[in-house]
Short mmCIF file of C-alpha atoms in Angstrom, two decimals:
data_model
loop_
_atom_site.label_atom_id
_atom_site.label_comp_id
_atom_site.label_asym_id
_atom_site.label_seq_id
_atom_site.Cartn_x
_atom_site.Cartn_y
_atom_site.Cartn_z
CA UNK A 1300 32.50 20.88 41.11
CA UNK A 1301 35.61 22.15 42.27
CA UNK A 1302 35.48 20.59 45.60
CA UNK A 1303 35.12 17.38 43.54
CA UNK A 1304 38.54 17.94 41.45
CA UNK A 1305 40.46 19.21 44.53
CA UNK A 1306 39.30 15.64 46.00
CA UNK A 1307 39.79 13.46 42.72
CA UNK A 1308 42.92 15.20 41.07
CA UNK A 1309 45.68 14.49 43.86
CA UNK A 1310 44.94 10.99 43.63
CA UNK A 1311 44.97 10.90 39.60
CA UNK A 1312 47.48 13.64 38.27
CA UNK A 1313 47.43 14.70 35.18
CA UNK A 1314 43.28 13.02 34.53
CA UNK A 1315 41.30 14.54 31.76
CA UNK A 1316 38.82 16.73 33.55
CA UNK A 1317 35.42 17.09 31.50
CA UNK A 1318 33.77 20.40 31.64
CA UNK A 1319 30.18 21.52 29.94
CA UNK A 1320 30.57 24.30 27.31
CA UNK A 1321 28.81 26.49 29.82
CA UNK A 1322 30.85 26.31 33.17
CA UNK A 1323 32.45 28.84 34.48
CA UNK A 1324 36.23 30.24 33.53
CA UNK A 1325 37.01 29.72 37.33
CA UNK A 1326 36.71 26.18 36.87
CA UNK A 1327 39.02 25.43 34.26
CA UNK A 1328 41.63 27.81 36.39
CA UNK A 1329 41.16 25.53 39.20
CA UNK A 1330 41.51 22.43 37.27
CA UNK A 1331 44.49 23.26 35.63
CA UNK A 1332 46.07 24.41 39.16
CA UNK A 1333 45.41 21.25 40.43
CA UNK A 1334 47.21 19.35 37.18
CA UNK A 1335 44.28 18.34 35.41
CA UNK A 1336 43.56 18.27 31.46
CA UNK A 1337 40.65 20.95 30.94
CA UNK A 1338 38.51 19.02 28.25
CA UNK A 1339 35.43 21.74 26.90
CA UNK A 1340 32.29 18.89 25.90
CA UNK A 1341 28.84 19.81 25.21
CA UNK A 1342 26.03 20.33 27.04
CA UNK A 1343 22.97 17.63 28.07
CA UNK A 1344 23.55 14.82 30.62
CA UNK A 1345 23.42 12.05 28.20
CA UNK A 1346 26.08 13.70 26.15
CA UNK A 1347 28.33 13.89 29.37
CA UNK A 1348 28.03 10.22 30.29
CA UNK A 1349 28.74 9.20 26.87
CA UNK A 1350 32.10 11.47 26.79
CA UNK A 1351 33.21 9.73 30.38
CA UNK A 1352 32.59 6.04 28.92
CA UNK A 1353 34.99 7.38 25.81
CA UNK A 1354 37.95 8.14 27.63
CA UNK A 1355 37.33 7.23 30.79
CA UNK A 1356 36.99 9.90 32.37
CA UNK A 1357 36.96 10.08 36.51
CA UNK A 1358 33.98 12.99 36.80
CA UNK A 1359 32.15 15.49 35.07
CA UNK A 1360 29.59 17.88 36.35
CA UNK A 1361 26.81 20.18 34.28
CA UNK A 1362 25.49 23.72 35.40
CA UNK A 1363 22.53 22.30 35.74
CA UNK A 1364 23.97 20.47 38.87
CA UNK A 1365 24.42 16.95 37.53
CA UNK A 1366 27.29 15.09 39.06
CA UNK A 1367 29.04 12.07 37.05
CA UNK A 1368 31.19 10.07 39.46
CA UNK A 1369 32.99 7.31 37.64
CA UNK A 1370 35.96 7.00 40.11
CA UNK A 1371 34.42 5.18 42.59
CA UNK A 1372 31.36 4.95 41.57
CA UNK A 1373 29.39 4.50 38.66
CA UNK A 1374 29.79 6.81 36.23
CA UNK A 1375 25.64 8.16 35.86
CA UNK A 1376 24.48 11.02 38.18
CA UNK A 1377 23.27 10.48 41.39
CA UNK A 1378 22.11 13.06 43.49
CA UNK A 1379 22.54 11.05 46.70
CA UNK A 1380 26.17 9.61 45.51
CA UNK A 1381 26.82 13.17 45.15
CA UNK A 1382 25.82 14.70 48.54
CA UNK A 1383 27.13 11.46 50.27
CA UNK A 1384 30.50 12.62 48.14
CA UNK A 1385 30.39 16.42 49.42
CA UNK A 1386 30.10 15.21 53.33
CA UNK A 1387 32.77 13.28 52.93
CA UNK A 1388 35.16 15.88 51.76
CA UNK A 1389 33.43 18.20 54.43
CA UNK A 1390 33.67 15.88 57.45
CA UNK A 1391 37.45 15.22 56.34
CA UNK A 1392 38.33 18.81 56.98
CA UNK A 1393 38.11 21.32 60.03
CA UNK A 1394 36.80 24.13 57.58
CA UNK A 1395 33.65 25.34 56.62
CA UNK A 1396 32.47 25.16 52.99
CA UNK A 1397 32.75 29.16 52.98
CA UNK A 1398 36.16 28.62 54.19
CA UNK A 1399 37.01 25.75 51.76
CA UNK A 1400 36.36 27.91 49.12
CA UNK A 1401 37.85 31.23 50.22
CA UNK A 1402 41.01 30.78 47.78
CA UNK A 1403 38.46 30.60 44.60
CA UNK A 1404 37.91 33.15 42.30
CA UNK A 1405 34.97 35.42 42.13
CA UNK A 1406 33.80 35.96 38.79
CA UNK A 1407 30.79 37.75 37.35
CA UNK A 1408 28.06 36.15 35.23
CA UNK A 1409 24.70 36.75 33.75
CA UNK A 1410 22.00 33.56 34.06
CA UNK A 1411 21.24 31.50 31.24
CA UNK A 1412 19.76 33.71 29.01
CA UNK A 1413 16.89 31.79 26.42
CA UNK A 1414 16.37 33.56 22.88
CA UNK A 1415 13.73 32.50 20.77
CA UNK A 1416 15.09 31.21 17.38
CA UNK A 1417 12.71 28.26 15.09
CA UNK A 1418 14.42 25.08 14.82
CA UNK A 1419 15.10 25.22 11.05
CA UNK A 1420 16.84 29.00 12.23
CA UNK A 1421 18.97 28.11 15.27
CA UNK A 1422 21.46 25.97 13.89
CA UNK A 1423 22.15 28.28 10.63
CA UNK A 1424 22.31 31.17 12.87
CA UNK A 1425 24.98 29.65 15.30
CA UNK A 1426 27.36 28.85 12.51
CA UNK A 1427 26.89 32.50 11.36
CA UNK A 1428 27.81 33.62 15.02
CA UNK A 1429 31.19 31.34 15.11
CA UNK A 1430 32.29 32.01 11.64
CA UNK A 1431 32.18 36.19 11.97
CA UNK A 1432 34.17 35.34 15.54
CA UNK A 1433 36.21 32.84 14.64
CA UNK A 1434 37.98 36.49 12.27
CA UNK A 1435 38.69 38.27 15.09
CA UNK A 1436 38.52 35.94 18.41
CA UNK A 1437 39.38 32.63 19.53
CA UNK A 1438 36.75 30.24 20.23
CA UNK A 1439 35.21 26.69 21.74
CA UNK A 1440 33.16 25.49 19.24
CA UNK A 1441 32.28 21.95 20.67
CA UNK A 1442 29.01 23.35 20.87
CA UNK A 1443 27.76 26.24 19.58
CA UNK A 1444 30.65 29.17 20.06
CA UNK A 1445 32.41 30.36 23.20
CA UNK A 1446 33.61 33.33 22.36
CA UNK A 1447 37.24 33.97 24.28
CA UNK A 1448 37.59 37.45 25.30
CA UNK A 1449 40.53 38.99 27.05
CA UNK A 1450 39.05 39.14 30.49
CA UNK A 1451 36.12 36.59 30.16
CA UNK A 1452 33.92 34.84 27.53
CA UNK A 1453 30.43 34.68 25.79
CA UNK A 1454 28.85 31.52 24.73
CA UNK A 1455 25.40 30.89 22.42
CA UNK A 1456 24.57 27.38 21.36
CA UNK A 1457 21.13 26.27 20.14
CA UNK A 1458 19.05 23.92 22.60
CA UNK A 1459 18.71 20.63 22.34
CA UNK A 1460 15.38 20.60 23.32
CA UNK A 1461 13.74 23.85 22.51
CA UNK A 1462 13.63 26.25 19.51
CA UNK A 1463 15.81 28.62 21.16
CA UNK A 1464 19.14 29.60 21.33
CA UNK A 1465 20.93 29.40 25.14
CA UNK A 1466 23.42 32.55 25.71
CA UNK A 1467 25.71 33.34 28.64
CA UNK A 1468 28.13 35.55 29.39
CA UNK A 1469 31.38 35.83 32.45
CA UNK A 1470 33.58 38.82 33.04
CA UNK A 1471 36.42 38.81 35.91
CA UNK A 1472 35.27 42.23 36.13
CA UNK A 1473 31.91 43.80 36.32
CA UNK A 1474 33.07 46.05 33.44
CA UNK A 1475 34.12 43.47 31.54
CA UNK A 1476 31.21 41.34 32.08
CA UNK A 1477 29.04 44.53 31.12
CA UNK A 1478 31.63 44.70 27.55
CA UNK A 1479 31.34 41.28 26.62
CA UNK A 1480 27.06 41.34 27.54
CA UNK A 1481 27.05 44.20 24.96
CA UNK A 1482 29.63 42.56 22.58
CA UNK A 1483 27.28 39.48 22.25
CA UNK A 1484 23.85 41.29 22.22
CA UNK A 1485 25.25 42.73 19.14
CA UNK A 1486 26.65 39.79 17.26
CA UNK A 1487 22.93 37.64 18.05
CA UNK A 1488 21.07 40.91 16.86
CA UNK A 1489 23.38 41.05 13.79
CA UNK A 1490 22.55 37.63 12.39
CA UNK A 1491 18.47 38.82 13.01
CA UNK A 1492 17.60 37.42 16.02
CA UNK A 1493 15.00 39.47 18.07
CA UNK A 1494 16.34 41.82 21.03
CA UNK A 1495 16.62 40.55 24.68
CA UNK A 1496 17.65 41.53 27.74
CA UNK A 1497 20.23 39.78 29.98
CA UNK A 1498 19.10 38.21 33.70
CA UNK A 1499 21.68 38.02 36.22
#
């Protein structure tokens, strides 16, 4: 996504950049280097679109590798669109992608972690979650809570589609990322939900 924004930002300074709830920290960096508007949103394609079509937004991009071009294109994601979009930028430069991206920031991350939790649970336990952090951290709570940590951040939100709850967790440090795994494995077990390891 970031190749995206270093292509689309130049040309539209200051554009509201759309970002899902579970991208990484890097991201945001990068978009607000380049002069865009960080705008948090929540997770699920359909969600996305309907955010760009709001406010007219330029692109937006998921985890899950969904790319919403609305600048020149469309505005749904298109897998094609979006390749067709990444040779461009590639066969408009003398670098390789390694070498494109050699200036952006390595930070650590577990996977998308998936907790059990019944739907008449998950929603009740998330508001738990954000309500004991919300005392003693700032958060994103567009959907579920991102908990803001000094060096990193944790996120749980329930799924749209599942009767679990979705956790992940970045660090710009291993240690930190190993603080803030720990940090959050607490808070979920806290509120009762059953113990779980992190994937990475």
């Amino acid at each position: 996504m970031a190749l995206y924004w270093r292509e689309i930002l130049p040309q539209h300074p200051g554009a509201t950049a759309i970002i899902e709830v579970k991208c990484s920290q890097a991201l945001e960096d990068e978009i607000r280097r380049l002069g865009g508007a960080p705008l948090y949103y929540k997770a699920g394609h359909s969600l996305i679109k309907a955010k760009m079509k709001e406010i007219d937004a330029l692109f937006a991009g998921e985890l899950s590798g969904h790319m919403f071009f609305a600048d020149e294109f469309y505005g749904f994601d298109d897998s094609f669109y979006a390749a067709g979009r990444l040779l461009r930028i590639l066969s408009n430069d003398s670098r390789s992608l390694s070498e494109m991206l050699v200036d952006y920031p390595v930070y650590y991350s577990t996977a998308e972690v998936r907790v059990d939790c019944p739907d008449e649970k998950k929603f009740e336990v998330i508001e738990t979650i954000k309500e004991k952090a919300l005392k003693d951290h700032e958060a994103i709570t567009i959907d579920g809570v991102r908990i803001l940590y000094k060096e990193g951040w944790g996120l749980v939100r329930a799924s749209n589609t599942q009767p679990v709850l979705v956790t992940r967790c970045e660090g710009k440090t291993k240690e930190a990322l190993d603080a803030i795994t720990k940090d959050m494995k607490q808070r979920m077990l806290d509120v009762g939900i059953s113990d779980f390891e992190w994937t990475y």
